[in-house]
Amino acid sequence: MKLYALNMIQPVGHPPPPEVLGPVMAELAEIRRDLERQESWVFGRGLHGPEASTMVRLRDDEVIATDGPWTEGKEHIGGVTIIKVEDLDAALKVAARFVRVTGLPMEVRPFQGEV
C-alpha cells in the first residue's frame, strides 16, 4: 500500500455561501465515510487561506519568519487528504470523486516509500 496526498486547489477568496457549501460538505463527508470503511482514510482537513501562512527561511545564518504565502497566486491548496491505497490508479479514482463533488482541481502526489 502507498500513501497519497490529495491537495484540493481552490481559488483565493471567500467560500461559497452556506446554501451552496452545505450540500458539498455533506457529499465530502460521505466520501470520507466510504474511505474509512475501506480502511483507506488516513487524515484530511481544510486549511486556512494563504493569508494565514507564515514562511520560515534561512537568510545567511539567521532564521527569519515572515507573514504570507510562499508565492502569490489566484489559487492555493485549500485542503489536504491523506489516503492509503494500492496504487496511483486507486488514488486517482478517489480524487475523481472529490473533483466531481467540488468542481475543484486536485493534485495527487505520492509519498515516498511503501506503508
PDB file of C-alpha atoms in Angstrom:
ATOM      1  CA  MET A   1       0.000   0.000   0.000  1.00  0.00           C
ATOM      2  CA  LYS A   2       1.080   3.537  -0.693  1.00  0.00           C
ATOM      3  CA  LEU A   3       0.215   6.877   0.856  1.00  0.00           C
ATOM      4  CA  TYR A   4      -1.029   9.696  -1.360  1.00  0.00           C
ATOM      5  CA  ALA A   5      -1.674  13.343  -0.605  1.00  0.00           C
ATOM      6  CA  LEU A   6      -4.748  14.729  -2.338  1.00  0.00           C
ATOM      7  CA  ASN A   7      -4.337  18.509  -2.403  1.00  0.00           C
ATOM      8  CA  MET A   8      -7.535  20.388  -3.209  1.00  0.00           C
ATOM      9  CA  ILE A   9      -6.819  23.524  -5.230  1.00  0.00           C
ATOM     10  CA  GLN A  10      -9.151  26.431  -4.524  1.00  0.00           C
ATOM     11  CA  PRO A  11      -9.455  29.970  -5.817  1.00  0.00           C
ATOM     12  CA  VAL A  12      -8.361  32.696  -3.416  1.00  0.00           C
ATOM     13  CA  GLY A  13     -11.343  34.468  -1.894  1.00  0.00           C
ATOM     14  CA  HIS A  14     -14.385  33.878   0.206  1.00  0.00           C
ATOM     15  CA  PRO A  15     -16.003  30.427   0.364  1.00  0.00           C
ATOM     16  CA  PRO A  16     -19.346  29.842  -1.314  1.00  0.00           C
ATOM     17  CA  PRO A  17     -22.500  30.714   0.653  1.00  0.00           C
ATOM     18  CA  PRO A  18     -23.866  28.100   3.093  1.00  0.00           C
ATOM     19  CA  GLU A  19     -26.653  27.016   0.747  1.00  0.00           C
ATOM     20  CA  VAL A  20     -24.001  26.008  -1.810  1.00  0.00           C
ATOM     21  CA  LEU A  21     -21.274  24.810   0.559  1.00  0.00           C
ATOM     22  CA  GLY A  22     -23.561  22.753   2.837  1.00  0.00           C
ATOM     23  CA  PRO A  23     -24.532  20.088   0.275  1.00  0.00           C
ATOM     24  CA  VAL A  24     -20.917  19.868  -0.949  1.00  0.00           C
ATOM     25  CA  MET A  25     -19.631  19.292   2.577  1.00  0.00           C
ATOM     26  CA  ALA A  26     -22.273  16.586   3.133  1.00  0.00           C
ATOM     27  CA  GLU A  27     -21.109  14.745  -0.003  1.00  0.00           C
ATOM     28  CA  LEU A  28     -17.463  15.097   1.053  1.00  0.00           C
ATOM     29  CA  ALA A  29     -18.368  13.563   4.426  1.00  0.00           C
ATOM     30  CA  GLU A  30     -19.865  10.587   2.571  1.00  0.00           C
ATOM     31  CA  ILE A  31     -16.614  10.109   0.631  1.00  0.00           C
ATOM     32  CA  ARG A  32     -14.730  10.163   3.928  1.00  0.00           C
ATOM     33  CA  ARG A  33     -17.055   7.545   5.445  1.00  0.00           C
ATOM     34  CA  ASP A  34     -16.526   5.326   2.388  1.00  0.00           C
ATOM     35  CA  LEU A  35     -12.750   5.656   2.694  1.00  0.00           C
ATOM     36  CA  GLU A  36     -12.909   4.893   6.422  1.00  0.00           C
ATOM     37  CA  ARG A  37     -14.942   1.732   5.720  1.00  0.00           C
ATOM     38  CA  GLN A  38     -12.280   0.669   3.179  1.00  0.00           C
ATOM     39  CA  GLU A  39      -9.533   1.494   5.708  1.00  0.00           C
ATOM     40  CA  SER A  40      -8.047   3.925   3.187  1.00  0.00           C
ATOM     41  CA  TRP A  41      -8.629   7.149   5.151  1.00  0.00           C
ATOM     42  CA  VAL A  42      -5.539   8.430   6.992  1.00  0.00           C
ATOM     43  CA  PHE A  43      -6.170  12.151   7.530  1.00  0.00           C
ATOM     44  CA  GLY A  44      -7.936  15.089   5.978  1.00  0.00           C
ATOM     45  CA  ARG A  45      -8.578  18.683   6.877  1.00  0.00           C
ATOM     46  CA  GLY A  46      -9.217  22.054   5.293  1.00  0.00           C
ATOM     47  CA  LEU A  47      -6.584  24.757   5.526  1.00  0.00           C
ATOM     48  CA  HIS A  48      -6.935  28.434   6.314  1.00  0.00           C
ATOM     49  CA  GLY A  49      -6.387  30.745   3.354  1.00  0.00           C
ATOM     50  CA  PRO A  50      -2.910  31.702   2.180  1.00  0.00           C
ATOM     51  CA  GLU A  51      -3.073  34.934   4.174  1.00  0.00           C
ATOM     52  CA  ALA A  52      -2.717  32.813   7.345  1.00  0.00           C
ATOM     53  CA  SER A  53       0.629  31.376   6.167  1.00  0.00           C
ATOM     54  CA  THR A  54       4.000  32.014   7.747  1.00  0.00           C
ATOM     55  CA  MET A  55       7.199  31.307   5.846  1.00  0.00           C
ATOM     56  CA  VAL A  56      10.369  30.295   7.685  1.00  0.00           C
ATOM     57  CA  ARG A  57      13.577  30.783   5.724  1.00  0.00           C
ATOM     58  CA  LEU A  58      17.292  30.760   6.290  1.00  0.00           C
ATOM     59  CA  ARG A  59      18.955  34.027   5.327  1.00  0.00           C
ATOM     60  CA  ASP A  60      22.728  33.821   5.825  1.00  0.00           C
ATOM     61  CA  ASP A  61      22.911  32.201   9.292  1.00  0.00           C
ATOM     62  CA  GLU A  62      19.666  33.687  10.575  1.00  0.00           C
ATOM     63  CA  VAL A  63      16.260  32.013  10.538  1.00  0.00           C
ATOM     64  CA  ILE A  64      13.573  34.516   9.564  1.00  0.00           C
ATOM     65  CA  ALA A  65       9.798  34.085   9.747  1.00  0.00           C
ATOM     66  CA  THR A  66       7.633  36.275   7.520  1.00  0.00           C
ATOM     67  CA  ASP A  67       3.875  36.532   7.124  1.00  0.00           C
ATOM     68  CA  GLY A  68       2.258  35.376   3.942  1.00  0.00           C
ATOM     69  CA  PRO A  69       2.313  32.509   1.494  1.00  0.00           C
ATOM     70  CA  TRP A  70       5.477  31.356  -0.249  1.00  0.00           C
ATOM     71  CA  THR A  71       4.070  32.641  -3.520  1.00  0.00           C
ATOM     72  CA  GLU A  72       1.210  34.869  -4.593  1.00  0.00           C
ATOM     73  CA  GLY A  73      -1.379  33.369  -6.877  1.00  0.00           C
ATOM     74  CA  LYS A  74      -5.024  33.111  -7.807  1.00  0.00           C
ATOM     75  CA  GLU A  75      -5.223  29.591  -6.363  1.00  0.00           C
ATOM     76  CA  HIS A  76      -3.975  27.861  -3.227  1.00  0.00           C
ATOM     77  CA  ILE A  77      -4.100  24.475  -1.523  1.00  0.00           C
ATOM     78  CA  GLY A  78      -7.340  24.706   0.421  1.00  0.00           C
ATOM     79  CA  GLY A  79      -7.343  21.253   1.936  1.00  0.00           C
ATOM     80  CA  VAL A  80      -5.298  18.101   2.247  1.00  0.00           C
ATOM     81  CA  THR A  81      -6.453  14.493   2.401  1.00  0.00           C
ATOM     82  CA  ILE A  82      -4.046  11.630   3.020  1.00  0.00           C
ATOM     83  CA  ILE A  83      -5.175   8.208   1.801  1.00  0.00           C
ATOM     84  CA  LYS A  84      -3.675   4.711   1.836  1.00  0.00           C
ATOM     85  CA  VAL A  85      -4.440   2.805  -1.361  1.00  0.00           C
ATOM     86  CA  GLU A  86      -2.912   0.138  -3.575  1.00  0.00           C
ATOM     87  CA  ASP A  87      -1.583   2.348  -6.375  1.00  0.00           C
ATOM     88  CA  LEU A  88      -1.883   5.571  -8.370  1.00  0.00           C
ATOM     89  CA  ASP A  89      -4.951   4.340 -10.256  1.00  0.00           C
ATOM     90  CA  ALA A  90      -6.800   3.846  -6.970  1.00  0.00           C
ATOM     91  CA  ALA A  91      -5.692   7.287  -5.749  1.00  0.00           C
ATOM     92  CA  LEU A  92      -6.906   8.877  -8.984  1.00  0.00           C
ATOM     93  CA  LYS A  93     -10.316   7.250  -8.549  1.00  0.00           C
ATOM     94  CA  VAL A  94     -10.626   8.750  -5.079  1.00  0.00           C
ATOM     95  CA  ALA A  95      -9.501  12.164  -6.346  1.00  0.00           C
ATOM     96  CA  ALA A  96     -12.087  11.954  -9.140  1.00  0.00           C
ATOM     97  CA  ARG A  97     -14.848  11.565  -6.540  1.00  0.00           C
ATOM     98  CA  PHE A  98     -13.696  14.746  -4.790  1.00  0.00           C
ATOM     99  CA  VAL A  99     -13.433  16.632  -8.077  1.00  0.00           C
ATOM    100  CA  ARG A 100     -16.936  15.587  -9.152  1.00  0.00           C
ATOM    101  CA  VAL A 101     -18.388  16.880  -5.873  1.00  0.00           C
ATOM    102  CA  THR A 102     -16.456  20.155  -5.614  1.00  0.00           C
ATOM    103  CA  GLY A 103     -15.682  21.034  -9.219  1.00  0.00           C
ATOM    104  CA  LEU A 104     -12.199  21.989  -7.975  1.00  0.00           C
ATOM    105  CA  PRO A 105      -8.921  20.579  -9.307  1.00  0.00           C
ATOM    106  CA  MET A 106      -6.949  18.230  -7.124  1.00  0.00           C
ATOM    107  CA  GLU A 107      -3.250  17.409  -7.111  1.00  0.00           C
ATOM    108  CA  VAL A 108      -2.480  13.743  -6.393  1.00  0.00           C
ATOM    109  CA  ARG A 109       1.014  13.240  -5.044  1.00  0.00           C
ATOM    110  CA  PRO A 110       2.552  10.024  -3.704  1.00  0.00           C
ATOM    111  CA  PHE A 111       4.631   9.902  -0.554  1.00  0.00           C
ATOM    112  CA  GLN A 112       7.986   8.219  -0.935  1.00  0.00           C
ATOM    113  CA  GLY A 113       8.202   4.555   0.070  1.00  0.00           C
ATOM    114  CA  GLU A 114       5.591   1.978   0.979  1.00  0.00           C
ATOM    115  CA  VAL A 115       3.375   1.830   4.054  1.00  0.00           C
TER     116      VAL A 115
END
